[in-house]
mmCIF file of N, CA, C and O in Angstrom:
data_model
loop_
_atom_site.group_PDB
_atom_site.id
_atom_site.type_symbol
_atom_site.label_atom_id
_atom_site.label_comp_id
_atom_site.label_asym_id
_atom_site.label_seq_id
_atom_site.Cartn_x
_atom_site.Cartn_y
_atom_site.Cartn_z
ATOM 1 N N MET A 562 103.475 -5.237 126.692
ATOM 2 C CA MET A 562 104.341 -5.752 126.453
ATOM 3 C C MET A 562 104.586 -6.131 124.558
ATOM 4 O O MET A 562 103.597 -6.219 124.039
ATOM 5 N N PRO A 563 105.039 -5.215 123.935
ATOM 6 C CA PRO A 563 105.500 -5.180 122.631
ATOM 7 C C PRO A 563 105.259 -6.371 121.883
ATOM 8 O O PRO A 563 106.756 -6.754 123.090
ATOM 9 N N CYS A 564 104.994 -6.990 121.438
ATOM 10 C CA CYS A 564 105.137 -8.439 120.261
ATOM 11 C C CYS A 564 105.610 -7.740 119.255
ATOM 12 O O CYS A 564 104.827 -7.535 118.315
ATOM 13 N N LEU A 565 106.437 -8.081 118.826
ATOM 14 C CA LEU A 565 106.999 -7.965 117.218
ATOM 15 C C LEU A 565 107.617 -9.083 116.054
ATOM 16 O O LEU A 565 108.019 -9.807 116.771
ATOM 17 N N ASN A 566 106.643 -8.911 115.433
ATOM 18 C CA ASN A 566 106.865 -9.952 114.163
ATOM 19 C C ASN A 566 107.265 -9.729 113.264
ATOM 20 O O ASN A 566 106.582 -8.359 112.025
ATOM 21 N N VAL A 567 108.579 -9.949 112.504
ATOM 22 C CA VAL A 567 109.608 -9.413 111.507
ATOM 23 C C VAL A 567 109.398 -10.304 110.208
ATOM 24 O O VAL A 567 109.803 -11.524 110.851
ATOM 25 N N LYS A 568 109.423 -10.122 109.141
ATOM 26 C CA LYS A 568 109.015 -11.106 107.934
ATOM 27 C C LYS A 568 109.980 -10.383 106.902
ATOM 28 O O LYS A 568 110.240 -9.064 106.531
ATOM 29 N N ILE A 569 111.252 -10.832 106.597
ATOM 30 C CA ILE A 569 112.519 -10.391 105.531
ATOM 31 C C ILE A 569 112.540 -11.661 104.696
ATOM 32 O O ILE A 569 112.950 -12.663 105.197
ATOM 33 N N ALA A 570 112.611 -11.078 103.084
ATOM 34 C CA ALA A 570 112.922 -11.871 101.761
ATOM 35 C C ALA A 570 114.206 -11.928 101.333
ATOM 36 O O ALA A 570 115.028 -11.319 101.029
ATOM 37 N N GLN A 571 115.032 -12.866 102.494
ATOM 38 C CA GLN A 571 116.457 -13.243 102.325
ATOM 39 C C GLN A 571 117.075 -14.138 103.184
ATOM 40 O O GLN A 571 115.793 -14.774 104.062
ATOM 41 N N PRO A 572 117.605 -14.847 102.464
ATOM 42 C CA PRO A 572 118.192 -16.273 103.126
ATOM 43 C C PRO A 572 118.466 -16.264 104.707
ATOM 44 O O PRO A 572 118.890 -14.654 105.223
ATOM 45 N N GLU A 573 117.972 -17.533 105.913
ATOM 46 C CA GLU A 573 118.606 -16.705 107.127
ATOM 47 C C GLU A 573 119.965 -16.590 107.711
ATOM 48 O O GLU A 573 120.467 -17.181 106.803
ATOM 49 N N SER A 574 119.833 -15.738 108.296
ATOM 50 C CA SER A 574 121.070 -15.587 108.687
ATOM 51 C C SER A 574 120.945 -14.830 110.084
ATOM 52 O O SER A 574 120.361 -14.112 110.414
ATOM 53 N N ALA A 575 121.964 -15.533 111.212
ATOM 54 C CA ALA A 575 122.027 -15.186 112.426
ATOM 55 C C ALA A 575 122.227 -13.597 112.638
ATOM 56 O O ALA A 575 122.242 -12.908 113.784
ATOM 57 N N ALA A 576 123.306 -13.272 111.986
ATOM 58 C CA ALA A 576 123.995 -12.144 111.932
ATOM 59 C C ALA A 576 123.115 -10.441 111.671
ATOM 60 O O ALA A 576 122.558 -9.673 112.592
ATOM 61 N N MET A 577 122.280 -11.081 110.502
ATOM 62 C CA MET A 577 121.091 -10.120 110.261
ATOM 63 C C MET A 577 119.813 -10.216 111.286
ATOM 64 O O MET A 577 119.207 -8.951 111.496
ATOM 65 N N ALA A 578 119.599 -11.332 111.639
ATOM 66 C CA ALA A 578 118.912 -11.441 112.956
ATOM 67 C C ALA A 578 118.945 -10.269 114.023
ATOM 68 O O ALA A 578 118.255 -9.747 114.694
ATOM 69 N N ASP A 579 120.253 -10.549 114.599
ATOM 70 C CA ASP A 579 120.934 -9.998 115.480
ATOM 71 C C ASP A 579 120.749 -8.646 115.446
ATOM 72 O O ASP A 579 120.578 -7.398 116.082
ATOM 73 N N GLN A 580 121.167 -7.417 114.244
ATOM 74 C CA GLN A 580 121.232 -6.500 114.090
ATOM 75 C C GLN A 580 119.603 -6.271 113.638
ATOM 76 O O GLN A 580 119.382 -4.758 114.144
ATOM 77 N N ILE A 581 118.533 -6.928 113.364
ATOM 78 C CA ILE A 581 117.516 -6.584 113.469
ATOM 79 C C ILE A 581 116.738 -6.435 114.432
ATOM 80 O O ILE A 581 115.934 -5.621 114.973
ATOM 81 N N VAL A 582 117.037 -7.352 115.826
ATOM 82 C CA VAL A 582 116.684 -7.432 116.965
ATOM 83 C C VAL A 582 117.328 -6.117 117.654
ATOM 84 O O VAL A 582 116.367 -5.329 118.363
ATOM 85 N N SER A 583 118.866 -6.180 117.525
ATOM 86 C CA SER A 583 119.168 -4.969 117.931
ATOM 87 C C SER A 583 118.439 -3.184 117.510
ATOM 88 O O SER A 583 118.116 -2.615 118.734
ATOM 89 N N ALA A 584 118.095 -2.771 116.165
ATOM 90 C CA ALA A 584 117.647 -1.662 115.825
ATOM 91 C C ALA A 584 115.799 -1.953 116.381
ATOM 92 O O ALA A 584 116.330 -0.965 117.068
ATOM 93 N N LEU A 585 115.645 -3.132 116.361
ATOM 94 C CA LEU A 585 114.007 -2.706 117.403
ATOM 95 C C LEU A 585 113.673 -2.220 118.551
ATOM 96 O O LEU A 585 113.085 -2.322 119.112
ATOM 97 N N MET A 586 114.503 -2.714 119.133
ATOM 98 C CA MET A 586 114.670 -3.021 120.970
ATOM 99 C C MET A 586 115.253 -1.353 120.972
ATOM 100 O O MET A 586 114.083 -0.952 122.067
ATOM 101 N N LYS A 587 115.878 -1.062 120.138
ATOM 102 C CA LYS A 587 116.781 0.342 120.744
ATOM 103 C C LYS A 587 115.140 1.444 120.386
ATOM 104 O O LYS A 587 114.816 2.211 121.273
ATOM 105 N N ARG A 588 114.658 1.257 119.170
ATOM 106 C CA ARG A 588 113.550 1.613 118.755
ATOM 107 C C ARG A 588 112.727 1.797 119.466
ATOM 108 O O ARG A 588 111.587 2.674 120.595
ATOM 109 N N THR A 589 112.043 0.598 120.377
ATOM 110 C CA THR A 589 110.730 0.046 121.115
ATOM 111 C C THR A 589 111.069 1.070 122.457
ATOM 112 O O THR A 589 110.149 1.296 123.024
ATOM 113 N N GLU A 590 112.357 0.723 122.838
ATOM 114 C CA GLU A 590 112.746 1.921 124.337
ATOM 115 C C GLU A 590 112.513 3.154 123.825
ATOM 116 O O GLU A 590 112.143 4.028 124.911
ATOM 117 N N GLU A 591 113.436 4.008 122.925
ATOM 118 C CA GLU A 591 113.261 5.086 122.370
ATOM 119 C C GLU A 591 111.990 6.044 122.710
ATOM 120 O O GLU A 591 111.781 7.030 122.986
ATOM 121 N N ILE A 592 111.203 4.971 121.486
ATOM 122 C CA ILE A 592 109.726 5.778 120.961
ATOM 123 C C ILE A 592 108.837 5.456 121.817
ATOM 124 O O ILE A 592 107.945 6.718 122.674
ATOM 125 N N PRO A 593 108.271 4.352 122.382
ATOM 126 C CA PRO A 593 107.095 4.453 123.119
ATOM 127 C C PRO A 593 107.478 4.010 124.467
ATOM 128 O O PRO A 593 106.858 4.205 125.288
ATOM 129 N N GLY A 594 108.942 3.993 125.144
ATOM 130 C CA GLY A 594 109.468 3.879 126.061
ATOM 131 C C GLY A 594 108.995 2.240 127.092
ATOM 132 O O GLY A 594 109.079 2.722 128.176
ATOM 133 N N LYS A 595 109.205 1.628 126.533
ATOM 134 C CA LYS A 595 108.960 0.177 126.459
ATOM 135 C C LYS A 595 110.060 -0.339 127.395
ATOM 136 O O LYS A 595 111.518 -0.062 127.127
ATOM 137 N N LYS A 596 110.200 -1.002 128.166
ATOM 138 C CA LYS A 596 111.336 -1.976 128.822
ATOM 139 C C LYS A 596 111.952 -2.890 127.697
ATOM 140 O O LYS A 596 110.842 -3.386 127.259
ATOM 141 N N PRO A 597 113.021 -3.238 127.546
ATOM 142 C CA PRO A 597 113.623 -3.915 126.834
ATOM 143 C C PRO A 597 113.215 -5.556 127.423
ATOM 144 O O PRO A 597 112.894 -6.757 126.682
ATOM 145 N N GLU A 598 113.425 -5.935 128.807
ATOM 146 C CA GLU A 598 113.113 -7.190 129.308
ATOM 147 C C GLU A 598 111.138 -7.662 129.020
ATOM 148 O O GLU A 598 111.077 -8.834 129.361
ATOM 149 N N VAL A 599 110.599 -6.802 128.309
ATOM 150 C CA VAL A 599 109.011 -6.668 128.063
ATOM 151 C C VAL A 599 109.059 -6.723 126.687
ATOM 152 O O VAL A 599 107.895 -7.219 126.189
ATOM 153 N N THR A 600 110.349 -6.894 126.030
ATOM 154 C CA THR A 600 109.720 -6.421 124.409
ATOM 155 C C THR A 600 109.709 -8.009 124.034
ATOM 156 O O THR A 600 111.148 -8.323 124.105
ATOM 157 N N SER A 601 109.345 -7.967 123.307
ATOM 158 C CA SER A 601 109.019 -10.202 122.445
ATOM 159 C C SER A 601 109.554 -9.926 120.886
ATOM 160 O O SER A 601 108.530 -8.806 120.544
ATOM 161 N N ILE A 602 110.302 -10.423 120.308
ATOM 162 C CA ILE A 602 110.290 -9.999 118.203
ATOM 163 C C ILE A 602 110.608 -11.822 118.258
ATOM 164 O O ILE A 602 111.296 -12.443 118.571
ATOM 165 N N GLU A 603 109.771 -12.073 117.010
ATOM 166 C CA GLU A 603 109.951 -13.078 116.483
ATOM 167 C C GLU A 603 110.268 -12.481 115.070
ATOM 168 O O GLU A 603 110.155 -11.672 114.388
ATOM 169 N N ILE A 604 111.688 -13.195 114.271
ATOM 170 C CA ILE A 604 111.742 -13.114 113.067
ATOM 171 C C ILE A 604 111.752 -14.216 112.279
ATOM 172 O O ILE A 604 112.051 -15.335 112.278
ATOM 173 N N ASP A 605 110.938 -14.101 110.969
ATOM 174 C CA ASP A 605 110.852 -15.148 109.981
ATOM 175 C C ASP A 605 111.727 -14.845 108.765
ATOM 176 O O ASP A 605 111.280 -13.521 107.660
ATOM 177 N N PHE A 606 112.212 -15.807 108.262
ATOM 178 C CA PHE A 606 113.509 -15.407 106.934
ATOM 179 C C PHE A 606 112.306 -16.003 105.979
ATOM 180 O O PHE A 606 112.022 -17.388 105.946
ATOM 181 N N ILE A 607 111.850 -15.367 104.842
ATOM 182 C CA ILE A 607 110.761 -16.010 103.605
ATOM 183 C C ILE A 607 111.825 -16.050 102.894
ATOM 184 O O ILE A 607 112.895 -14.907 102.438
ATOM 185 N N ALA A 608 112.023 -17.177 101.720
ATOM 186 C CA ALA A 608 112.947 -17.452 100.896
ATOM 187 C C ALA A 608 112.732 -16.154 99.895
ATOM 188 O O ALA A 608 111.258 -16.172 99.513
ATOM 189 N N PRO A 609 113.364 -15.407 99.507
ATOM 190 C CA PRO A 609 113.141 -14.702 98.355
ATOM 191 C C PRO A 609 112.392 -14.763 96.722
ATOM 192 O O PRO A 609 111.838 -14.049 96.519
ATOM 193 N N ASP A 610 112.136 -16.266 96.299
ATOM 194 C CA ASP A 610 111.478 -16.519 95.474
ATOM 195 C C ASP A 610 109.705 -17.160 96.007
ATOM 196 O O ASP A 610 108.995 -17.530 95.487
ATOM 197 N N ARG A 611 109.832 -16.758 96.967
ATOM 198 C CA ARG A 611 108.529 -17.135 97.757
ATOM 199 C C ARG A 611 107.599 -15.716 98.111
ATOM 200 O O ARG A 611 106.652 -15.971 99.081
ATOM 201 N N TRP A 612 108.216 -14.654 97.740
ATOM 202 C CA TRP A 612 107.631 -12.905 98.425
ATOM 203 C C TRP A 612 107.588 -12.514 96.816
ATOM 204 O O TRP A 612 108.379 -12.011 96.590
ATOM 205 N N PHE A 613 105.967 -11.872 97.052
ATOM 206 C CA PHE A 613 105.850 -11.290 95.569
ATOM 207 C C PHE A 613 105.642 -9.795 96.119
ATOM 208 O O PHE A 613 105.167 -9.935 96.789
ATOM 209 N N VAL A 614 106.621 -9.088 94.949
ATOM 210 C CA VAL A 614 105.422 -7.675 94.758
ATOM 211 C C VAL A 614 105.198 -7.115 93.472
ATOM 212 O O VAL A 614 105.970 -7.782 92.851
ATOM 213 N N GLY A 615 103.930 -6.873 93.271
ATOM 214 C CA GLY A 615 103.406 -6.562 92.245
ATOM 215 C C GLY A 615 103.459 -7.427 91.634
ATOM 216 O O GLY A 615 103.575 -7.497 90.095
ATOM 217 N N GLY A 616 103.395 -9.024 91.938
ATOM 218 C CA GLY A 616 102.985 -10.229 90.651
ATOM 219 C C GLY A 616 104.447 -10.705 90.759
ATOM 220 O O GLY A 616 104.526 -11.858 89.941
ATOM 221 N N ALA A 617 105.268 -10.092 91.309
ATOM 222 C CA ALA A 617 106.665 -10.441 90.314
ATOM 223 C C ALA A 617 108.103 -11.512 92.001
ATOM 224 O O ALA A 617 107.297 -10.340 92.717
ATOM 225 N N ARG A 618 108.367 -12.332 91.642
ATOM 226 C CA ARG A 618 109.150 -12.630 93.128
ATOM 227 C C ARG A 618 110.079 -11.657 93.558
ATOM 228 O O ARG A 618 111.152 -10.900 92.340
ATOM 229 N N ILE A 619 110.420 -11.511 94.179
ATOM 230 C CA ILE A 619 111.862 -10.439 94.740
ATOM 231 C C ILE A 619 112.967 -10.914 94.520
ATOM 232 O O ILE A 619 113.644 -10.255 93.682
ATOM 233 N N SER A 620 112.865 -12.254 94.251
ATOM 234 C CA SER A 620 114.318 -12.615 93.546
ATOM 235 C C SER A 620 114.662 -12.092 91.911
ATOM 236 O O SER A 620 115.518 -11.996 91.755
ATOM 237 N N ASP A 621 113.339 -12.349 91.796
ATOM 238 C CA ASP A 621 113.225 -11.721 90.185
ATOM 239 C C ASP A 621 113.873 -10.262 90.338
ATOM 240 O O ASP A 621 114.468 -9.787 88.783
ATOM 241 N N GLN A 622 113.074 -9.553 90.675
ATOM 242 C CA GLN A 622 113.721 -8.121 90.910
ATOM 243 C C GLN A 622 115.184 -7.867 91.723
ATOM 244 O O GLN A 622 115.491 -6.810 91.919
ATOM 245 N N ASP A 623 116.011 -8.783 92.262
ATOM 246 C CA ASP A 623 117.382 -8.400 93.005
ATOM 247 C C ASP A 623 116.758 -7.450 93.581
ATOM 248 O O ASP A 623 117.577 -6.324 94.036
ATOM 249 N N LYS A 624 115.284 -7.482 94.664
ATOM 250 C CA LYS A 624 115.823 -6.696 95.952
ATOM 251 C C LYS A 624 115.048 -7.730 96.908
ATOM 252 O O LYS A 624 115.445 -9.156 96.797
ATOM 253 N N THR A 625 115.629 -7.112 97.967
ATOM 254 C CA THR A 625 114.617 -7.745 99.423
ATOM 255 C C THR A 625 113.933 -6.497 100.021
ATOM 256 O O THR A 625 113.546 -5.670 99.484
ATOM 257 N N ALA A 626 112.857 -7.585 100.999
ATOM 258 C CA ALA A 626 112.006 -6.792 101.488
ATOM 259 C C ALA A 626 111.583 -7.164 103.030
ATOM 260 O O ALA A 626 111.699 -7.899 103.440
ATOM 261 N N PHE A 627 110.982 -6.129 103.564
ATOM 262 C CA PHE A 627 110.688 -6.819 105.073
ATOM 263 C C PHE A 627 109.298 -6.031 105.299
ATOM 264 O O PHE A 627 108.961 -5.181 105.160
ATOM 265 N N ILE A 628 108.793 -6.775 106.504
ATOM 266 C CA ILE A 628 107.407 -6.358 106.922
ATOM 267 C C ILE A 628 108.177 -6.121 108.459
ATOM 268 O O ILE A 628 107.932 -7.675 108.600
ATOM 269 N N SER A 629 107.125 -5.686 109.132
ATOM 270 C CA SER A 629 107.027 -5.651 110.931
ATOM 271 C C SER A 629 105.992 -5.434 110.924
ATOM 272 O O SER A 629 105.409 -3.909 110.959
ATOM 273 N N ILE A 630 105.620 -5.959 111.930
ATOM 274 C CA ILE A 630 103.844 -6.268 112.334
ATOM 275 C C ILE A 630 103.447 -6.059 114.166
ATOM 276 O O ILE A 630 104.164 -6.292 114.833
#
């Protein structure tokens, strides 16, 4: 059973969560051939001022970031 954990640096959004889940469900079905009914996805929205890249806040860089584990 795939269990994906996604962290994204942007304000929380149900629409964004839906887009992420849709894209990941499609990929886990296409690439490793996993059934959607056994795929679990958790999405954590992180405030951009609490996510750092290169020692600088994402919000100061006018960027967003994400990671999927």
